Coordinates of C-alpha atoms in Angstrom, one line a residue:
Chain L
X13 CA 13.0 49.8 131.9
X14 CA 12.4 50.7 128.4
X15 CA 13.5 48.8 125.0
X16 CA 15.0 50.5 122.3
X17 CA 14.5 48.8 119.1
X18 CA 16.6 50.1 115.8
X19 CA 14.1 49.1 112.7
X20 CA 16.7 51.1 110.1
X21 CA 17.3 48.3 107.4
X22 CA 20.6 46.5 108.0
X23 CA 22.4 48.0 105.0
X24 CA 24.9 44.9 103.4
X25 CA 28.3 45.1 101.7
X26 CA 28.5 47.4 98.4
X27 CA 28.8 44.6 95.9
X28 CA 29.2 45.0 92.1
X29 CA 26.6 43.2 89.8
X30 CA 28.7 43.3 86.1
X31 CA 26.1 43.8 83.1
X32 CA 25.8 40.3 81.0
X33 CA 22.4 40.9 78.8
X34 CA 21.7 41.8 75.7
X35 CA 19.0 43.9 76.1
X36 CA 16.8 45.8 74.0
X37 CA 15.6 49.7 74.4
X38 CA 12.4 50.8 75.5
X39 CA 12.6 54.2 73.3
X40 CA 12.8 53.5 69.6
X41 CA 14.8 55.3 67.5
X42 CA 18.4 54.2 68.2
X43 CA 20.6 51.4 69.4
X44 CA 21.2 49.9 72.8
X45 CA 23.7 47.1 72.1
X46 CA 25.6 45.1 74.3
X47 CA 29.4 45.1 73.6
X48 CA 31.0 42.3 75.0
X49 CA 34.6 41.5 75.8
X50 CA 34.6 45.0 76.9
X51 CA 37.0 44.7 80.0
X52 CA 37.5 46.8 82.8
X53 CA 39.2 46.9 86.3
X54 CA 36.6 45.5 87.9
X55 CA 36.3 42.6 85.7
X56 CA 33.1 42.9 83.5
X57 CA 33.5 41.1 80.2
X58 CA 30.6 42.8 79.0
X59 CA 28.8 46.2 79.1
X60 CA 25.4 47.5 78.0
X61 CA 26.2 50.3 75.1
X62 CA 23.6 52.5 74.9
X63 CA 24.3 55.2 71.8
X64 CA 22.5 58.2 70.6
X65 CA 23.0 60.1 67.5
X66 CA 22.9 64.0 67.5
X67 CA 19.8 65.5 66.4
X68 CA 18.4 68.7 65.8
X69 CA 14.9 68.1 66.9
X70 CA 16.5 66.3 69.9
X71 CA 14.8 63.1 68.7
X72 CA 15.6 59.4 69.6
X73 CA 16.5 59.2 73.2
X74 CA 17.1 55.8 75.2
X75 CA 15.4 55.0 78.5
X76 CA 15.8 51.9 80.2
X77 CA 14.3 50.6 84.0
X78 CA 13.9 48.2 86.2
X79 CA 13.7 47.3 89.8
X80 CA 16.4 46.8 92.6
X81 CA 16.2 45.5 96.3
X82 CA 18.5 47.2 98.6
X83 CA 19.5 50.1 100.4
X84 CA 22.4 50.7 97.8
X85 CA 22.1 51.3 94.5
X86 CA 25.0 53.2 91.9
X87 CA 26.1 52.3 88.4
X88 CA 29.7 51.5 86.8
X89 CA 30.1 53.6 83.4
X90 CA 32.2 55.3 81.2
X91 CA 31.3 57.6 78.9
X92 CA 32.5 56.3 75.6
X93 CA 31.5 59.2 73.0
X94 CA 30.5 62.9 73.8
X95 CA 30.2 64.4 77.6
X96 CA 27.1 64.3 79.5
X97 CA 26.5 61.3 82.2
X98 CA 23.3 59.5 81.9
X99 CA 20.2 60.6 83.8
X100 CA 19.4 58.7 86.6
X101 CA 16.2 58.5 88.8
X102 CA 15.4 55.7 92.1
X103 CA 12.0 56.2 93.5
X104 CA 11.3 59.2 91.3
X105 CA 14.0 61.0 93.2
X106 CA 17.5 62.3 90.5
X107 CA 20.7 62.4 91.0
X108 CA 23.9 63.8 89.9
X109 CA 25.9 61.1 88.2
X110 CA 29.9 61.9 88.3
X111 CA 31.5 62.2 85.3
X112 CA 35.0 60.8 85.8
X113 CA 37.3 63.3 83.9
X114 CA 39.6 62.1 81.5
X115 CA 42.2 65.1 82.0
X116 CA 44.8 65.0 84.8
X117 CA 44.1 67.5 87.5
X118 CA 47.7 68.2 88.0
X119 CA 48.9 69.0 85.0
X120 CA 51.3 66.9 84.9
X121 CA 50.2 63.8 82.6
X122 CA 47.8 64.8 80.0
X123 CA 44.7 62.7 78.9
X124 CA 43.6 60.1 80.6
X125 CA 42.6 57.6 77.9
X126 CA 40.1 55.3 79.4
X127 CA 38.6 55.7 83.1
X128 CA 37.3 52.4 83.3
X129 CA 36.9 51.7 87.2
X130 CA 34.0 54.8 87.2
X131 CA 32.1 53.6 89.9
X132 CA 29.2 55.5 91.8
X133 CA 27.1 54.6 94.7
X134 CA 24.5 57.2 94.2
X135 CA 22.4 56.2 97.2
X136 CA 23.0 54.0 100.1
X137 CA 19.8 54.5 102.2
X138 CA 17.3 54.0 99.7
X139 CA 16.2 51.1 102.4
X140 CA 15.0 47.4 101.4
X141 CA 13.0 48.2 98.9
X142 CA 12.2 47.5 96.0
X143 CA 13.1 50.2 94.7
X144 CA 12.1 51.9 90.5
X145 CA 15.8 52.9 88.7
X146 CA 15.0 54.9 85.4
X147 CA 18.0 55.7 83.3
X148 CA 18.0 58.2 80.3
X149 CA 20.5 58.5 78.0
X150 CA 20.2 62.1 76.6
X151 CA 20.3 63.1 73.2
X152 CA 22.3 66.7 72.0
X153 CA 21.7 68.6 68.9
X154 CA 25.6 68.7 69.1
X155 CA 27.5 66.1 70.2
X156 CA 26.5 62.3 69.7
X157 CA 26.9 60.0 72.3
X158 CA 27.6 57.0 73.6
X159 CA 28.5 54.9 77.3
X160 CA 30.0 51.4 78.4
X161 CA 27.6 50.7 81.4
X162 CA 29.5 48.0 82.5
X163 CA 27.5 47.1 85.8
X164 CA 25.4 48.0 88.7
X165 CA 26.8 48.5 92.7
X166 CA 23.8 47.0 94.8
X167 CA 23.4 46.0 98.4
X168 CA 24.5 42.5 99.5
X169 CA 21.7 42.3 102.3
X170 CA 19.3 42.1 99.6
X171 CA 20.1 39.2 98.1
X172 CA 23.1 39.5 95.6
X173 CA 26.1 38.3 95.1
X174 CA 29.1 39.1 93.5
X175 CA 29.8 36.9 90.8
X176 CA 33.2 34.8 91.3
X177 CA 35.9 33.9 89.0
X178 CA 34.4 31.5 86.4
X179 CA 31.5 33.7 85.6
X180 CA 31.6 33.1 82.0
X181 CA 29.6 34.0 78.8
X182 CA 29.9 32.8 75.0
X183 CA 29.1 34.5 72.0
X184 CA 27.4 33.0 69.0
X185 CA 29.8 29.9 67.6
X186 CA 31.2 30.7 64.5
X187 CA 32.7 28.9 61.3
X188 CA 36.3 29.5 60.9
X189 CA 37.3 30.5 57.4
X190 CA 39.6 28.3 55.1
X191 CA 43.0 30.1 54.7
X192 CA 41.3 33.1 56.0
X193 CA 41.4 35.0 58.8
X194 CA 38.0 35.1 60.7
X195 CA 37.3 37.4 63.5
X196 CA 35.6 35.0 66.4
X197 CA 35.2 38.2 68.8
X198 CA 32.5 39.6 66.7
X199 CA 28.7 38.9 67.1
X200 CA 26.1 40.1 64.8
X201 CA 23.7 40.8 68.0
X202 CA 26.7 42.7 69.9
X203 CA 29.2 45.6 68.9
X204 CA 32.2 44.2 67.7
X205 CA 34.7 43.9 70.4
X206 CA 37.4 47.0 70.3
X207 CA 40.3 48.4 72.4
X208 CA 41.6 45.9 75.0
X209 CA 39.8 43.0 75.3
X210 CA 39.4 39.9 77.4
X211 CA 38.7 35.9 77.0
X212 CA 38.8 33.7 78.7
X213 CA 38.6 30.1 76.9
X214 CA 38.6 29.2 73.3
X215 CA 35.9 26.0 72.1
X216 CA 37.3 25.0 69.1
X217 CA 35.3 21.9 67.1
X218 CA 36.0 19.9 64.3
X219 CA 33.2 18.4 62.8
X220 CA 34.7 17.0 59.3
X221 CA 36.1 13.8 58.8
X222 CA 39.5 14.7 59.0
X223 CA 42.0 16.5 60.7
X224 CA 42.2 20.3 60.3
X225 CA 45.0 22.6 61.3
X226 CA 44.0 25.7 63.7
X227 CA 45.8 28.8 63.8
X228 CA 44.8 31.9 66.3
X229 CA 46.2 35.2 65.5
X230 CA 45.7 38.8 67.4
X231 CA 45.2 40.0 64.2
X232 CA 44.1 39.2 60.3
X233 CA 47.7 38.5 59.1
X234 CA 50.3 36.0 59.6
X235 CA 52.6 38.6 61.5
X236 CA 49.6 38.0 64.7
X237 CA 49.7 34.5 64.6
X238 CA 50.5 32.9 67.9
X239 CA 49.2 29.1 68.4
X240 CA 49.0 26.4 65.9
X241 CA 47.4 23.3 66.4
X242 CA 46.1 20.6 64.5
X243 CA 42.8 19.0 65.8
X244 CA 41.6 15.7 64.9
X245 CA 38.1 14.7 63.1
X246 CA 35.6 14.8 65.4
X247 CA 37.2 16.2 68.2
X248 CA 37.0 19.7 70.3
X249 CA 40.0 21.6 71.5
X250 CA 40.1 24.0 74.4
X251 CA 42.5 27.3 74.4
X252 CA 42.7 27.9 78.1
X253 CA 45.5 30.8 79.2
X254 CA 44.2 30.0 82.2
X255 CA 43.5 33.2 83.0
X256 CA 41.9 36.7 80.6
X257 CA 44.0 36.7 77.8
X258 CA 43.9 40.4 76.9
X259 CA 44.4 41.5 73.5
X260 CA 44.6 45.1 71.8
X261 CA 41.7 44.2 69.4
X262 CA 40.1 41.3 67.8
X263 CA 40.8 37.6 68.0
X264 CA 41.0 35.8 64.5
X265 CA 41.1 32.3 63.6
X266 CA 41.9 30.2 60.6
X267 CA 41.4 26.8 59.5
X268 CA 43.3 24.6 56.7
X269 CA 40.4 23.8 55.6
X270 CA 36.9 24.4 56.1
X271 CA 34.6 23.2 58.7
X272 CA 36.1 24.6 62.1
X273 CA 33.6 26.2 64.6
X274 CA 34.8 28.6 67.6
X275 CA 33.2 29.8 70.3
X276 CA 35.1 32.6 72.8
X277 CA 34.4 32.6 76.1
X278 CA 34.3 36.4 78.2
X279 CA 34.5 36.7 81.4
X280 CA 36.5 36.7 84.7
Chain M
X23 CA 15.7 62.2 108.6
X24 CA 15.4 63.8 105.2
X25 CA 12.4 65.6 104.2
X26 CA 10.6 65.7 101.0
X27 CA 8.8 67.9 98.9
X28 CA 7.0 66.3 95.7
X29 CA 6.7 67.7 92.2
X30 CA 3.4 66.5 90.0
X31 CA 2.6 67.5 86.7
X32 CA 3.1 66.9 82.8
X33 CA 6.8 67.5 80.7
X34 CA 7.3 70.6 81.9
X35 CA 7.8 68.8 85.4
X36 CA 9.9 65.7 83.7
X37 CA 10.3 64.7 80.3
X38 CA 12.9 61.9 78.8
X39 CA 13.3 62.7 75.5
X40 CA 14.5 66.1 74.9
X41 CA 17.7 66.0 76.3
X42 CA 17.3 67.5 79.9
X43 CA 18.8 64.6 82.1
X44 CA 16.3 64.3 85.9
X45 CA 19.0 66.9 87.9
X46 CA 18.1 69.1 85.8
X47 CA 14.9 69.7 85.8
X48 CA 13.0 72.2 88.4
X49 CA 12.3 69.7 91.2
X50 CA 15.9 68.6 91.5
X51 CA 17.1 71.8 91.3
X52 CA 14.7 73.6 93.9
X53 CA 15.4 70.9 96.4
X54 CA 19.1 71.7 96.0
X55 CA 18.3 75.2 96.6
X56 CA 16.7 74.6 100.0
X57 CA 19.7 72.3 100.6
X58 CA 22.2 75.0 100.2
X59 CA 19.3 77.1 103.0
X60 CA 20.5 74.3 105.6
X61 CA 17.1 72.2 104.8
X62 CA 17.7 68.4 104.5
X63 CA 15.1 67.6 101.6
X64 CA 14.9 66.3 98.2
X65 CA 12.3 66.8 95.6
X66 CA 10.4 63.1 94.6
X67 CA 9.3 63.9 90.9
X68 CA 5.9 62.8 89.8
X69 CA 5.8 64.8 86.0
X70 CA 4.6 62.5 83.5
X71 CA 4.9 64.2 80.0
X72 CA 1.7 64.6 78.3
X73 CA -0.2 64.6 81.4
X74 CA -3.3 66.5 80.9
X75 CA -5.6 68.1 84.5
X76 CA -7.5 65.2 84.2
X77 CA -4.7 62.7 84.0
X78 CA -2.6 64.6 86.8
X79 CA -5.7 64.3 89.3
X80 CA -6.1 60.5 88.8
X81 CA -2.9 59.8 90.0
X82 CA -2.6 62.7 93.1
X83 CA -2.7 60.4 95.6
X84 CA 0.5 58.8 93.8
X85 CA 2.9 61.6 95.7
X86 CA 1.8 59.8 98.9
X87 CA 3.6 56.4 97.5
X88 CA 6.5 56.6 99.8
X89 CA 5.8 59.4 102.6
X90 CA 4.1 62.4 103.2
X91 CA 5.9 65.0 101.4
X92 CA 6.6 68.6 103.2
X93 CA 5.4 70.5 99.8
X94 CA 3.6 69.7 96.7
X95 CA 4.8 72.0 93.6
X96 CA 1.4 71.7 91.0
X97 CA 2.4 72.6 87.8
X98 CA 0.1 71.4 85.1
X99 CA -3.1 72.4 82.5
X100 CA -1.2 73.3 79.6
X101 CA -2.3 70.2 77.7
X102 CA -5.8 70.4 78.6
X103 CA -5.9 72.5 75.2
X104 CA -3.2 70.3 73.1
X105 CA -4.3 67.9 70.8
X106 CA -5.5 64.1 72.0
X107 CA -7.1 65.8 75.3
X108 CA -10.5 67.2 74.0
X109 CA -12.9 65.8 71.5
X110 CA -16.3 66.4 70.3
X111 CA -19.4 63.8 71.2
X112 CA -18.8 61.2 68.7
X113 CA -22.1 60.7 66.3
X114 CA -21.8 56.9 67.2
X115 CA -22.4 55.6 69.5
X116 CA -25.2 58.1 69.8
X117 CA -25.3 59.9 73.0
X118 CA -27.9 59.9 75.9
X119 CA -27.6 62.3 78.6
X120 CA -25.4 60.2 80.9
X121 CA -23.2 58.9 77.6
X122 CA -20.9 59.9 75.1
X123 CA -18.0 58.8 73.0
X124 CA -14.9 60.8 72.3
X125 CA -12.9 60.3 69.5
X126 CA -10.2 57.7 69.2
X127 CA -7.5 57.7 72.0
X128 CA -8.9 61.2 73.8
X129 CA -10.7 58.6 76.3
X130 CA -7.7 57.3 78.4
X131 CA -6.9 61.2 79.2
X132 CA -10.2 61.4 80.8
X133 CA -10.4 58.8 83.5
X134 CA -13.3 58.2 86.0
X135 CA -13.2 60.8 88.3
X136 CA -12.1 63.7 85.8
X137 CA -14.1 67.1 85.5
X138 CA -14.7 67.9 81.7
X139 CA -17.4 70.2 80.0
X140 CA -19.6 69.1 77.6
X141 CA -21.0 71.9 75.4
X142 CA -19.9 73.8 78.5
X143 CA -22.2 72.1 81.0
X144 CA -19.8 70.7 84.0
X145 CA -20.3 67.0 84.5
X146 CA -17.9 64.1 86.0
X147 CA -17.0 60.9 84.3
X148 CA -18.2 58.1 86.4
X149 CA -17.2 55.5 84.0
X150 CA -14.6 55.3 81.1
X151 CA -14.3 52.3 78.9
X152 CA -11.7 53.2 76.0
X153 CA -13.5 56.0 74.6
X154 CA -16.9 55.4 75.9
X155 CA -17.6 57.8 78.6
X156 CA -20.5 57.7 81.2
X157 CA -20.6 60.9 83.0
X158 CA -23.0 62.5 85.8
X159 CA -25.3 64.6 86.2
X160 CA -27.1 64.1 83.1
X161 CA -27.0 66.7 80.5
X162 CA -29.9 66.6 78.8
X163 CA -29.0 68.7 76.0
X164 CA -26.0 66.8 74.8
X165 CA -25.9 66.5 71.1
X166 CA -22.6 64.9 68.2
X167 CA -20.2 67.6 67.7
X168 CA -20.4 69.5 70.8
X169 CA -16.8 70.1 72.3
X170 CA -15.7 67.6 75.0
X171 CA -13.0 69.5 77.1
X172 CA -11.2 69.2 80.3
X173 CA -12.6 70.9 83.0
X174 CA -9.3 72.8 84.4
X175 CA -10.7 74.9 86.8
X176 CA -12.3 72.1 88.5
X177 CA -9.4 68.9 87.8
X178 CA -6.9 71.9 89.3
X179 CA -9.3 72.5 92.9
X180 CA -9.2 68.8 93.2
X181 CA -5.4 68.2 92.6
X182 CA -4.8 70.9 95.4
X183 CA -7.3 69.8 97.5
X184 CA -5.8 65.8 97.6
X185 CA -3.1 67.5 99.4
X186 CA -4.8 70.2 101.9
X187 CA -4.2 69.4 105.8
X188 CA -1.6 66.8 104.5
X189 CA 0.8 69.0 102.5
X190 CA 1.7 72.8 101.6
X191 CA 0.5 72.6 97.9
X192 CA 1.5 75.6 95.7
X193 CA 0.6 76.0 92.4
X194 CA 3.3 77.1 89.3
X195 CA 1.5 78.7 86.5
X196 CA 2.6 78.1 83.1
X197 CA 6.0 79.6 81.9
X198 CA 6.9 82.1 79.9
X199 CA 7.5 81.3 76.0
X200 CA 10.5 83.3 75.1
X201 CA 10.5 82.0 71.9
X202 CA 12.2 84.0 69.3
X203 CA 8.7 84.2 67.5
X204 CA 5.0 83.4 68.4
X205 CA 5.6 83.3 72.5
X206 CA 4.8 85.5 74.6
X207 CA 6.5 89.3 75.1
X208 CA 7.1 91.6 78.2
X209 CA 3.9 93.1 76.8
X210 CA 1.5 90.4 75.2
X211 CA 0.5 86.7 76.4
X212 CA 0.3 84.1 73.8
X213 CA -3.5 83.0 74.0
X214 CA -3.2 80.1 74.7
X215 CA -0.8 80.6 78.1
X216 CA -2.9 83.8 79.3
X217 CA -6.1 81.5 79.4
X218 CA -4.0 78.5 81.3
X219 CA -2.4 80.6 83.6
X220 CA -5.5 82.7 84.4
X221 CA -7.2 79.0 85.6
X222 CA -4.7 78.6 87.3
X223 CA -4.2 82.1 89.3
X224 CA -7.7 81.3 89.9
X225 CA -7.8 78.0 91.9
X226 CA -4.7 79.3 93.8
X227 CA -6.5 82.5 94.2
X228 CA -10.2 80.7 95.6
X229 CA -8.2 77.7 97.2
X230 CA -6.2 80.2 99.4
X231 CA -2.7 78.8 98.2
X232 CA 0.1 80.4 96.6
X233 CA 0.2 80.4 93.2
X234 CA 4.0 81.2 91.5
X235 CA 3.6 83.4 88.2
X236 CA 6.3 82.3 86.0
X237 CA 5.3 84.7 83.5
X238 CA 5.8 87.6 85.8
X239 CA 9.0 86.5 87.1
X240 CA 10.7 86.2 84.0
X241 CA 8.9 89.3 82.5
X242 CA 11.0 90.9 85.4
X243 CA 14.6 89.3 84.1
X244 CA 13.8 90.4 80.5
X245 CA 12.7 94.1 81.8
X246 CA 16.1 93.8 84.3
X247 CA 18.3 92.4 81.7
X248 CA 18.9 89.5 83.1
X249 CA 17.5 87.4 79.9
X250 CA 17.0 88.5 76.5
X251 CA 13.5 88.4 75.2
X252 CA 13.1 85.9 72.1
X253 CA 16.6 84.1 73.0
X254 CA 14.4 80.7 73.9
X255 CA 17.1 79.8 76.2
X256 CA 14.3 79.1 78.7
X257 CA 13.9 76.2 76.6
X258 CA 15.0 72.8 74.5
X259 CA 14.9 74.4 71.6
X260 CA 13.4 77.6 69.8
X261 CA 9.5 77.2 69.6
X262 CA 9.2 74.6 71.8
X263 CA 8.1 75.2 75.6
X264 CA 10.0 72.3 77.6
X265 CA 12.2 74.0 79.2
X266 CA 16.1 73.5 79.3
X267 CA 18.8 72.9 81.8
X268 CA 19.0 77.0 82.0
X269 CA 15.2 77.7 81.9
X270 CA 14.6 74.9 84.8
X271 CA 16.8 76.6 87.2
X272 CA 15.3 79.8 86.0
X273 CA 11.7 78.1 87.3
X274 CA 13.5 77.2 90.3
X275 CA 14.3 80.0 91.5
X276 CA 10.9 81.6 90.9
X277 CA 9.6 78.8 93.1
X278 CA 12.4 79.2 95.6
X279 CA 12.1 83.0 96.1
X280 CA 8.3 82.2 96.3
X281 CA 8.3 79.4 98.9
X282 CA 11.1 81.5 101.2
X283 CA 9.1 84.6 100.9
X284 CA 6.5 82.8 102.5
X285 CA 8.7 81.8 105.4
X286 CA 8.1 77.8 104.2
X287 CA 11.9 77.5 104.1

């Protein structure tokens, strides 16, 4: 009696890898930032924002690779200025990335403003691997452009896992202003955080020898002001909603006095 | 299972920087054709922009990476002419009849193994160390400022030949410049092009394997109507031979009708 042995590689659950580097392009000529507290359904708190200006002579493209294990690989995006998806190649073989339309088949409803859940599994038999990705973001001598990656779909079997609730990730601690509204949800290495964003903790230290008085507002007035607290010399306090707190735009802070340092914590 | 035909050769096969995203380029869109002919395949793309014959032929083994392909599309020797891929014999180091130095950078696009001419005379590099070439048989006659070229003709018979008895390879000659000034016509060849694509017709020709003339096909649009001669909407832009989105699935198609017309697919 014969044997009949399946060697096809077990294929695992599609799992979603959310983007959390900053990382730098590998074509010169324009910017590859990261922009963090950039939320979306499938709670990134961060995407990679690779943008490229129009140009006549079609100059200053963005390519980024790297290697993935798995049978399964696709990638969560948006397209946040212009039209064209990126360009994608595994294994030297391309393939058509969706473009999630932002208009309402129907009729009925108008624009869609912000597709965020735009995730494609481009390949699910690629088998273990590893396998080369190459992304291209395509320059126009029309349009500029610009895309929220916010994460990759990869194959369980190979080793990932889906990060949990608590996956967190700080930005660059920053000194409050006296009597003046500071945005804390800005980094100089990042994109400033726009449109709906999401934190999840507040570090708030005072290092002076007194007590100062911390106000957090949604915006850079008084009319966005909602928590006041006063935190003694010495001493670190903790905003915890206990959950995202999702806000339109930025999160400021202010101090009495000088001396307070914040730190915002994104994530899920 | 799904089948898979391979693609090798310089920007014209795949290039990242002038806006044409991979689907769109002639591999992907070729393998899509045969897809819609009920043939489960899908092209493997192994262009490297800037690639000269020399540079192509070190790495032909490369479309063997993952699996056998069914086809191998060769469509390369336009840069054997462009700038950074020839030289002359450099007066230092002087040269002996077995060595010779290229000028700055033009060594890394002729690797060991590569066919080049010196003054001419056919020779093989045997040895490459930056721009230090050894090369065999000795040429005795080898003198500074002679021209240091790539060997087309010869780089092209061995590309094919890596995939003879293993793959069907076929050989695309260069495209037609409809540029709106300076390319070629329904009449004329630019220089340059008619010399390429005469190698090129020629290994195809002495190899016994087809050999797709681009130039011809879309001499036969213009004549039809089809496309309008000097629109450069074969390429990226006016004056500048890469092609675009619309010129890829031109190429394509020439490849298609080809490889069906040969009963392949």
């Amino acid at each position: 009696m014969g044997v009949v042995t399946d060697v096809r590689p077990v294929k695992g659950r599609t799992i979603f890898i959310p983007y959390t580097a900053t990382d730098s392009q590998i074509t010169s000529g324009q910017s590859m930032l990261s922009k963090q507290f950039q939320c979306n359904e499938l709670g990134s708190g961060r995407c990679m924002h690779p943008a490229v200006a129009a140009s006549a002579s079609l100059a200053g493209p963005l390519e980024y690779s790297f290697w993935v294990n798995g049978n399964v690989f696709g990638i969560v995006y948006e397209i946040y200025t212009g039209t064209a998806p990126p360009s994608v190649m595994v294994d030297g073989i391309a393939y058509e990335v969706p473009i999630f339309p932002k208009s309402d088949p129907f009729g009925r409803n108008g624009t869609i403003l912000k597709p965020r859940l735009s995730g494609a599994v481009l390949d699910d038999s690629l088998g273990d691997g590893p396998h080369y990705v190459e992304i291209m973001f395509p320059v126009s001598t029309t349009e500029a452009r610009a895309w929220n990656i916010y994460g990759w779909l990869v194959d369980e079997n190979a080793g990932y896992r889906q990060p949990t609730l608590g996956l967190t990730m700080g930005i660059t601690a920053k000194t409050v202003g006296n009597a003046v509204y500071t945005n804390i949800t800005n980094d100089t290495t990042s994109v400033a955080g726009t449109g709906a964003i999401g934190i999840r903790k507040v570090l708030v230290r005072n290092p002076t020898a007194g007590a100062l008085t911390l106000t957090l507002s949604n915006s850079s007035t008084s009319a966005g002001d909602f928590l006041v607290v006063s935190i003694a010399a010495g001493d670190t306090y903790v905003f915890d909603p206990g959950g995202l707190l999702m806000l339109a735009n930025s999160l400021y802070a202010k101090g009495s006095a000088a001396g307070l340092v914040a730190a915002v914590i994104e994530g899920w | 299972m799904t089948a898979t035909i391979a693609a090798i050769g310089d920007s014209y096969t795949y290039n990242g920087t002038l806006g044409t995203r991979a689907d769109q380029f002639y591999p992907y869109l070729l393998a899509k054709l045969l897809r819609a002919r009920g043939y489960n395949l899908r092209a493997r793309n192994f262009g490297r922009s800037g690639d000269s014959t020399p540079m192509v032929l070190s790495r032909a083994t490369s479309v063997f990476n993952w699996e056998t392909p069914d086809m191998v599309v060769v469509m390369c020797g336009i840069n054997d002419t462009n700038g950074g891929h020839f030289s002359t014999v450099q007066v230092s180091p002087a040269p002996t009849s077995t060595t010779c130095s290229v000028a700055a950078g033009v060594g890394a696009s002729m690797p060991v193994g590569s066919h080049i001419t010196i003054n001419g005379i056919k020779v093989v590099v045997t040895g490459q160390n930056v721009d230090a070439l050894t090369f065999a048989p000795p040429y005795a006659g080898i003198a500074s400022g002679q021209n240091v070229l790539p060997d087309t003709y010869a780089n092209l018979v061995d590309i094919v030949r890596t995939y003879d008895n293993k793959s069907r390879p076929i050989i695309v000659g260069s495209p037609y410049l409809n540029f709106s000034a300076g390319g070629d016509t329904t009449s004329s060849e630019t220089g340059q092009s008619a010399a390429i694509r005469a190698i090129q017709k020629q290994v195809a020709t002495d190899e016994g394997i087809p050999y797709v003339d681009l130039y011809a096909y879309c001499k036969a649009r213009i004549l039809a109507g089809t496309d309008a001669q000097g629109s450069f909407t074969y390429h990226v832009l006016d004056n500048n031979s890469h092609p675009s989105p619309y010129g890829s699935q031109v190429w394509a198609q020439a490849i298609f009708d080809a490889v069906t017309a040969l009963d392949w697919y």
